[in-house]
CSV table of C-alpha atoms and ligand atoms in Angstrom, one decimal:
chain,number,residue,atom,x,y,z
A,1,UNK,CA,56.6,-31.2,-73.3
A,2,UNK,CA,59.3,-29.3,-74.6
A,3,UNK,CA,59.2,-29.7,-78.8
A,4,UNK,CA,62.2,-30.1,-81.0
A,5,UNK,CA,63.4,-26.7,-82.0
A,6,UNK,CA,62.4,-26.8,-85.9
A,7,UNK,CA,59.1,-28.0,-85.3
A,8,UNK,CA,55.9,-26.2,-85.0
A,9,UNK,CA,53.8,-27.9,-82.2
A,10,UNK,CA,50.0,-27.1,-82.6
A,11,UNK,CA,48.3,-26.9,-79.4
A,12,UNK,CA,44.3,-27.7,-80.0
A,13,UNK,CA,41.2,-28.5,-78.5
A,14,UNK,CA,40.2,-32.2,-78.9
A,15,UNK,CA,38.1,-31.8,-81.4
A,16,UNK,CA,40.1,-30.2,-84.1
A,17,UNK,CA,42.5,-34.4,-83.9
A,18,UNK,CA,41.0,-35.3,-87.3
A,19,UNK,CA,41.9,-31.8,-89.0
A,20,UNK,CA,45.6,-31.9,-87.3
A,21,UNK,CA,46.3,-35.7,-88.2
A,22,UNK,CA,50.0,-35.9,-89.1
A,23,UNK,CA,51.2,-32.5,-88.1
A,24,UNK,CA,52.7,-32.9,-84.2
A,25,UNK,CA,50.1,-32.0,-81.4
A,26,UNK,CA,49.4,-30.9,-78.0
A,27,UNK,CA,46.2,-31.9,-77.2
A,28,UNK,CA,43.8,-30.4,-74.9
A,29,UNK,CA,40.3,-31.2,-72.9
A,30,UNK,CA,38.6,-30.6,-70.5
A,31,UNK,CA,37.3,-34.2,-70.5
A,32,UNK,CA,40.3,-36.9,-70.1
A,33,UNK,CA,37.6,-39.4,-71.7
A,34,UNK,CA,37.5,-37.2,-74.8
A,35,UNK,CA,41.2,-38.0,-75.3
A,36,UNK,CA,41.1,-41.4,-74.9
A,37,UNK,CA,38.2,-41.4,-77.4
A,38,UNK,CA,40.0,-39.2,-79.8
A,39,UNK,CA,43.8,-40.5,-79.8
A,40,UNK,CA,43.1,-44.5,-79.4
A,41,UNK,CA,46.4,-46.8,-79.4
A,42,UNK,CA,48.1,-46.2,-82.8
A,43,UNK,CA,47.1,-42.7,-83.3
A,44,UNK,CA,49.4,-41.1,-80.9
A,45,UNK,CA,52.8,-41.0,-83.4
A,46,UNK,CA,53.0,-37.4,-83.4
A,47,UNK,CA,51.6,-36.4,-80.3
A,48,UNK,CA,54.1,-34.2,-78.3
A,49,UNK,CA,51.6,-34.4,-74.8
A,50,UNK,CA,48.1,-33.6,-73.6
A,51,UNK,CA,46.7,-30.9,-71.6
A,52,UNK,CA,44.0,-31.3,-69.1
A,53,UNK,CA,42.3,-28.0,-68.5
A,54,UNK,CA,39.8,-29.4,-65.4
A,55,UNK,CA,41.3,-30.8,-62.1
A,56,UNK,CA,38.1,-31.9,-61.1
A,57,UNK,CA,37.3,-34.1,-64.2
A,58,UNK,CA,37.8,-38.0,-63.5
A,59,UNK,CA,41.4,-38.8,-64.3
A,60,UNK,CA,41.2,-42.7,-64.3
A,61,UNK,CA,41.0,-43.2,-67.7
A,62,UNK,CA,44.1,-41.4,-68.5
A,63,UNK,CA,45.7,-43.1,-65.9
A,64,UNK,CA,45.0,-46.6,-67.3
A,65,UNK,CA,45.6,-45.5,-71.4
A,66,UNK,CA,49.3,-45.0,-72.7
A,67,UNK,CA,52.6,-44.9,-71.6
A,68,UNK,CA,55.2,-41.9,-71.2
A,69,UNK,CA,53.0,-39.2,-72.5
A,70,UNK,CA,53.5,-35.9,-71.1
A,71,UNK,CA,50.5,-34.3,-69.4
A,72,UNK,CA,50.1,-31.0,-68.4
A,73,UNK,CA,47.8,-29.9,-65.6
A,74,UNK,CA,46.4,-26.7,-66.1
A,75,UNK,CA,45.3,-25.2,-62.6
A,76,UNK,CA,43.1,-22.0,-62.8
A,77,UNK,CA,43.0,-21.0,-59.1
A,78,UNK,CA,46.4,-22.1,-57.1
A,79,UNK,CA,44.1,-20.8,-53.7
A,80,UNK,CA,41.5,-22.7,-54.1
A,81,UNK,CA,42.6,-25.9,-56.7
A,82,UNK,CA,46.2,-26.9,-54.6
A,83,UNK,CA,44.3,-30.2,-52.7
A,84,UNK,CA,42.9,-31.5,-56.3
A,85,UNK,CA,46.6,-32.3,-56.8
A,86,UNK,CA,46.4,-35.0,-54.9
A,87,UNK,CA,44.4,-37.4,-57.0
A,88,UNK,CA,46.2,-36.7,-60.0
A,89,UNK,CA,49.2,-38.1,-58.2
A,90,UNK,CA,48.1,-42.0,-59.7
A,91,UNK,CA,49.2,-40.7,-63.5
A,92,UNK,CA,53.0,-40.3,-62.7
A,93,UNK,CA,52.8,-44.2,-62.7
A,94,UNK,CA,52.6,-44.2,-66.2
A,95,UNK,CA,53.0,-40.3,-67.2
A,96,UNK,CA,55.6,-37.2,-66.6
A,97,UNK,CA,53.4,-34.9,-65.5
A,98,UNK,CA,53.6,-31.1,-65.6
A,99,UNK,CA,51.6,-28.7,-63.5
A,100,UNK,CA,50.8,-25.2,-64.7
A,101,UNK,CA,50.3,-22.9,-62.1
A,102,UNK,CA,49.1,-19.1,-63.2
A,103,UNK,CA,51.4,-16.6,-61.5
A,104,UNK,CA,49.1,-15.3,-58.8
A,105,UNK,CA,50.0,-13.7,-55.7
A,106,UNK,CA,48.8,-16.7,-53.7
A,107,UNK,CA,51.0,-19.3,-56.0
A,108,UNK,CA,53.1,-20.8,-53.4
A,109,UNK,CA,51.2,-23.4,-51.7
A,110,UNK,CA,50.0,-24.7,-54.8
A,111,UNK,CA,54.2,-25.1,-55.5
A,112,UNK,CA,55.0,-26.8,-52.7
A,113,UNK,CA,52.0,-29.3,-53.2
A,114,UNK,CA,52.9,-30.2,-56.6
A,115,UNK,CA,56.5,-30.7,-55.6
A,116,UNK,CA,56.1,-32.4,-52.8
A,117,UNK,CA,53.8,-35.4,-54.9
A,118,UNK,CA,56.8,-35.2,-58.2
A,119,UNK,CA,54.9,-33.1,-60.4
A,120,UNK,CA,57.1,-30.7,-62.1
A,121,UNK,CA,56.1,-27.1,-62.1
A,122,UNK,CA,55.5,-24.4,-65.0
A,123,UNK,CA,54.7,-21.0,-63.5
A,124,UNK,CA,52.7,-19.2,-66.1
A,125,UNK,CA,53.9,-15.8,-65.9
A,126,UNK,CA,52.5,-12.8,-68.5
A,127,UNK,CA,53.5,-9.4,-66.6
A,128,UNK,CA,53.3,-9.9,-63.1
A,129,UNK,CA,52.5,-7.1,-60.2
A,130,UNK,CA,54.0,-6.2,-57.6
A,131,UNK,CA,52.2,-8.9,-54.5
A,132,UNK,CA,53.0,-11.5,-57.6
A,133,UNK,CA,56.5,-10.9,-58.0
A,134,UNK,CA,57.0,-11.3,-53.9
A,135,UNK,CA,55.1,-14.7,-54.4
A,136,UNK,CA,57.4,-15.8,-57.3
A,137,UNK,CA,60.7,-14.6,-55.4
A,138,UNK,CA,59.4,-16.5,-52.1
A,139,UNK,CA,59.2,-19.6,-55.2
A,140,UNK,CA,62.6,-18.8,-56.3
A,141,UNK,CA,64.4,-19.1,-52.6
A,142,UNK,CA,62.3,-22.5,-52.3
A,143,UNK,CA,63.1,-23.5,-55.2
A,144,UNK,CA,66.5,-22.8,-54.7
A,145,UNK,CA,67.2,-23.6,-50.8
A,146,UNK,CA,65.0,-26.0,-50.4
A,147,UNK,CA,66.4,-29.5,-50.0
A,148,UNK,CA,63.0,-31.3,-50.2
A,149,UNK,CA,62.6,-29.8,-54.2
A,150,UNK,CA,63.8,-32.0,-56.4
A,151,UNK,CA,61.5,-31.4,-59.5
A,152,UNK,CA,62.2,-28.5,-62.0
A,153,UNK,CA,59.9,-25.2,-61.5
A,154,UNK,CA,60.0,-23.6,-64.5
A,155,UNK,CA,61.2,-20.9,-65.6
A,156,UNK,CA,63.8,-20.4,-63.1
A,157,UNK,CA,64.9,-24.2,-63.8
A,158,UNK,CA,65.9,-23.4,-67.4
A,159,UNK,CA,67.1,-20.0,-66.8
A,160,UNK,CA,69.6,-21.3,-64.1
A,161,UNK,CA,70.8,-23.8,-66.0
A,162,UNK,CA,71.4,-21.4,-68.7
A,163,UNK,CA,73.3,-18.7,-66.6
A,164,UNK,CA,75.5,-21.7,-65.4
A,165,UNK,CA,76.3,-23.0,-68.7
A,166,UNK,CA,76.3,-19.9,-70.8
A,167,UNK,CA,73.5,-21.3,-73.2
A,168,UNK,CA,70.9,-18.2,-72.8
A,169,UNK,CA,67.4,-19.6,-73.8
A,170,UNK,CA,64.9,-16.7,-73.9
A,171,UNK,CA,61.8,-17.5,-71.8
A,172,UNK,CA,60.3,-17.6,-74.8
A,173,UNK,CA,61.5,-20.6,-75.8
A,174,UNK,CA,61.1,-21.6,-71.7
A,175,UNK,CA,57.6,-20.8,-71.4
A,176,UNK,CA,56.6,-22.3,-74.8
A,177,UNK,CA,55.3,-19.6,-76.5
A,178,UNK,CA,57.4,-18.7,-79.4
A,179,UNK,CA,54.4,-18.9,-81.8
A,180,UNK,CA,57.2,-19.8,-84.7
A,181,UNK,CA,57.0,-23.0,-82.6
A,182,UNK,CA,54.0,-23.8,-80.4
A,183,UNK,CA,50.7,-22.4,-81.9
A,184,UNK,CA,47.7,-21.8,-79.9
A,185,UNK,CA,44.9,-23.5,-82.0
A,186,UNK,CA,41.4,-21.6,-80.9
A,187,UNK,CA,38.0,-23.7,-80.2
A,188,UNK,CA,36.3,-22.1,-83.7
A,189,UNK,CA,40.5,-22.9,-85.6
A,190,UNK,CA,42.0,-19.8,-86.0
A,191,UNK,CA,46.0,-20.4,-84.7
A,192,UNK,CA,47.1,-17.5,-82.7
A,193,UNK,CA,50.4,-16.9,-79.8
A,194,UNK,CA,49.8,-19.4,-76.4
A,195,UNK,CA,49.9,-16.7,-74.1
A,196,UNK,CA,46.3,-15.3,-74.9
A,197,UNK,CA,45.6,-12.1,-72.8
A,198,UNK,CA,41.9,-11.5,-72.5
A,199,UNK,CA,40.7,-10.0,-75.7
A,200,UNK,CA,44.2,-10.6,-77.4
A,201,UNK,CA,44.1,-12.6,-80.5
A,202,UNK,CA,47.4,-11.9,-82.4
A,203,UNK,CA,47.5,-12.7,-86.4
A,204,UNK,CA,49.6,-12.1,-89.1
A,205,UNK,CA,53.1,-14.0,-89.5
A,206,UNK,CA,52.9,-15.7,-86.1
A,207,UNK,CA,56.7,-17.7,-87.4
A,208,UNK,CA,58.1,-13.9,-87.3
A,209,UNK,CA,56.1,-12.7,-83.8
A,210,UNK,CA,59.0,-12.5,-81.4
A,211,UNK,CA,61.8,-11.4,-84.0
A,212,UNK,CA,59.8,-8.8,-84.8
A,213,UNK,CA,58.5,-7.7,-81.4
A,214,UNK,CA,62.4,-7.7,-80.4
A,215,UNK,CA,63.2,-5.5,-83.3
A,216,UNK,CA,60.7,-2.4,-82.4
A,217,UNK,CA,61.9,-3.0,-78.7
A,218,UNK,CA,64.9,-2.5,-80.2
A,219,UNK,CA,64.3,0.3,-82.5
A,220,UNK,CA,62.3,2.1,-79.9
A,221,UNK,CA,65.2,2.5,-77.4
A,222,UNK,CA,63.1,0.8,-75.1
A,223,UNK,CA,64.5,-0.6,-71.5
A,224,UNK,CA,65.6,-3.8,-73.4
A,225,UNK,CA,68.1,-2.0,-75.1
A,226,UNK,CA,70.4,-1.6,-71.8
A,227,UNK,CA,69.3,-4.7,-70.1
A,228,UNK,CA,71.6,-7.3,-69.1
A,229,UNK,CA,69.2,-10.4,-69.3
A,230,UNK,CA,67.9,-9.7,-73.0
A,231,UNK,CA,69.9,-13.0,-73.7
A,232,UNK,CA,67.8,-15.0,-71.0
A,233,UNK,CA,64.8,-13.0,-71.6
A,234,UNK,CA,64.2,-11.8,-75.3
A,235,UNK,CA,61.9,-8.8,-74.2
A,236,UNK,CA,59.4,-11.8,-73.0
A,237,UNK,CA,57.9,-9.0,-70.2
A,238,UNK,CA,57.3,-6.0,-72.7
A,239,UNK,CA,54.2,-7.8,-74.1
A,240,UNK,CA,51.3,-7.6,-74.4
A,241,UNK,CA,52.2,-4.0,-72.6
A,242,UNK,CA,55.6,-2.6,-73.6
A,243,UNK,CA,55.4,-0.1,-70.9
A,244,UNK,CA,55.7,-2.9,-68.5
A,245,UNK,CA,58.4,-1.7,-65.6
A,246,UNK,CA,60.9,-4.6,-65.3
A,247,UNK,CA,62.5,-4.1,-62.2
A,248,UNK,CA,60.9,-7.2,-60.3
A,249,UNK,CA,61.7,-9.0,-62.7
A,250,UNK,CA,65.3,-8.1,-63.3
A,251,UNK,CA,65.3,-8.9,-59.5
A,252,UNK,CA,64.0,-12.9,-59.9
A,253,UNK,CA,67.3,-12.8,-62.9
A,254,UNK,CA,69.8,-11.1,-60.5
A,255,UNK,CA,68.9,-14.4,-58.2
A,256,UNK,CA,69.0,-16.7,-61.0
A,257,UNK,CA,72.4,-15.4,-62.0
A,258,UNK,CA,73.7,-15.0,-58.3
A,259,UNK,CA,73.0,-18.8,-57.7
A,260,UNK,CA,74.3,-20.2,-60.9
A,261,UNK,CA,77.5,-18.7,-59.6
A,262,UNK,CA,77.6,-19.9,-56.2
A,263,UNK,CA,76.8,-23.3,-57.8
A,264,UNK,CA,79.8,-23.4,-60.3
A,265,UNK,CA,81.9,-22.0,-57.3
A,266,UNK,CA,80.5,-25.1,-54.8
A,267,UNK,CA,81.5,-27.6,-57.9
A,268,UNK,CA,84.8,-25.9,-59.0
A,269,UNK,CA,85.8,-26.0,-54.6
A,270,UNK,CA,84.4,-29.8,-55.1
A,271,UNK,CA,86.5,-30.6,-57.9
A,272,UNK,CA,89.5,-29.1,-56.4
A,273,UNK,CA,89.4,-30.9,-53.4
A,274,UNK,CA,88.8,-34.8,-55.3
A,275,UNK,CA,92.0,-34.2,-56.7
A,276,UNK,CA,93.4,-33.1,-54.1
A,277,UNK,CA,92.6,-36.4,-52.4
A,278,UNK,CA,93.4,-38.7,-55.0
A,279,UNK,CA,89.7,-39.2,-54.9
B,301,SF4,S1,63.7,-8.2,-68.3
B,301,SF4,FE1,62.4,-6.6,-69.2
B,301,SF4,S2,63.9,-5.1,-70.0
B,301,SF4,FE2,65.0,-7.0,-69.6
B,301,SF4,S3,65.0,-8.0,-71.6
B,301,SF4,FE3,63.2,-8.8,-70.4
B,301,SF4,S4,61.5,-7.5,-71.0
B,301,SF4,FE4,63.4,-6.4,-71.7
């Protein structure tokens, strides 16, 4: 799912395929049938994935049509949703599949499930309180320590691998939803950012949004200015609300940071020891 940096991916309902035709697409439904319908063999050349935003719609006919397109699963309700995982387990035959879990206090079971079948995870963030943020940290250790995890929960995937290799990518980037290069395409066409707040509909120069949020964080002298994860984070927590209180969430990068060190320490004592050995 994740786009080439110079290209603008348009994420839009099923309906709006004809209008888009040529331009690269992530396209959602509710309905996998739709799809099918809509993107027939030869018409997927610039599709960059789909997104199914039901897991209780019938999910054979995806399963039978393409090969190696990435599909996201968009779970609403991690409490109550976790056990429809199961039968979507059949597509990772023939797909990568993504599950996108909203960040909600009672996230964690719905992790562990999707892991546990291969899925790879997306945790879709926005600001999180304070029952949310132990939820994600509890994530973030199992994600971590866990030996059984072998698929990427992101963000704390990306932002690890950052820390370790020095390449800060701001979340973002991570969570796809730098509207300079994933654009939310509404039901009635009207493109706007991918995180969507209820009631939010941001216009205007959607190529310039973050760059220019970043400036008046900036400018303003807000808690950006003296924080040491800017680089990994790009002020992704002071909207939609820039007097969100990042302290939580400084906490989940403090981690991230603390175990990309112990893990070039582990390889650097690894290293050491081969040629020491001859081996
Ligand atoms: S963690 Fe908060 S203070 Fe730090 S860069 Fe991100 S939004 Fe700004």
């Amino acid at each position: 799912m994740v786009q080439a940096r110079h290209t603008v991916v348009y994420n839009i309902p099923v309906h709006l395929v004809p209008a888009y035709r040529g331009r690269a697409v992530l396209v959602r439904t509710q309905d996998p049938t739709e799809l099918v319908h809509a993107l027939p063999d030869g018409e997927r050349e610039k599709l960059a994935g789909v997104q199914l935003l039901s897991l209780s719609a019938d999910v054979d006919a995806l399963a039978d049509w393409g090969y190696g397109v990435p599909v996201d699963l968009v779970m609403l309700s991690p409490a109550t949703e976790f056990a429809l995982l199961y039968r979507h387990a059949k597509l990772l035959d023939k797909h990568p599949v993504r599950v996108s879990i909203p960040a909600l206090s009672e996230l964690f079971k719905a992790v562990k499930v999707a892991t546990a079948l291969g899925f790879t995870v997306k945790l879709d963030v926005g600001q999180p309180d304070s029952a949310t943020l132990a939820a994600m940290q509890s994530v973030l250790d199992f994600y971590l320590h866990h030996t059984s995890v072998s698929q990427p929960v992101e963000f704390f995937h990306t932002a690890l691998l950052s820390f370790y290799h020095q390449a800060p990518a701001t979340l973002w980037d991570v969570q796809e939803e730098d509207p300079a290069y994933v654009r939310y395409v509404t039901d009635d066409g009207r493109e706007t950012i991918a995180r969507r707040p209820v009631g939010t509909c941001v216009t205007g120069d959607l190529g310039s949004f973050v760059a220019d949020l970043q400036k008046e964080l900036l400018a303003e002298r807000s808690e950006c200015c003296e924080c040491e994860f800017f680089a990994h984070c790009g002020g992704y927590f002071k909207w939609p609300r820039k007097d969100y209180g990042c302290s939580g969430v400084k906490t989940l990068f403090r981690t991230l940071g603390d175990a990309s060190e112990a893990l070039r320490h582990d390889l650097n004592t690894f290293t050491a020891a081969r040629k020491e050995t001859g081996r």
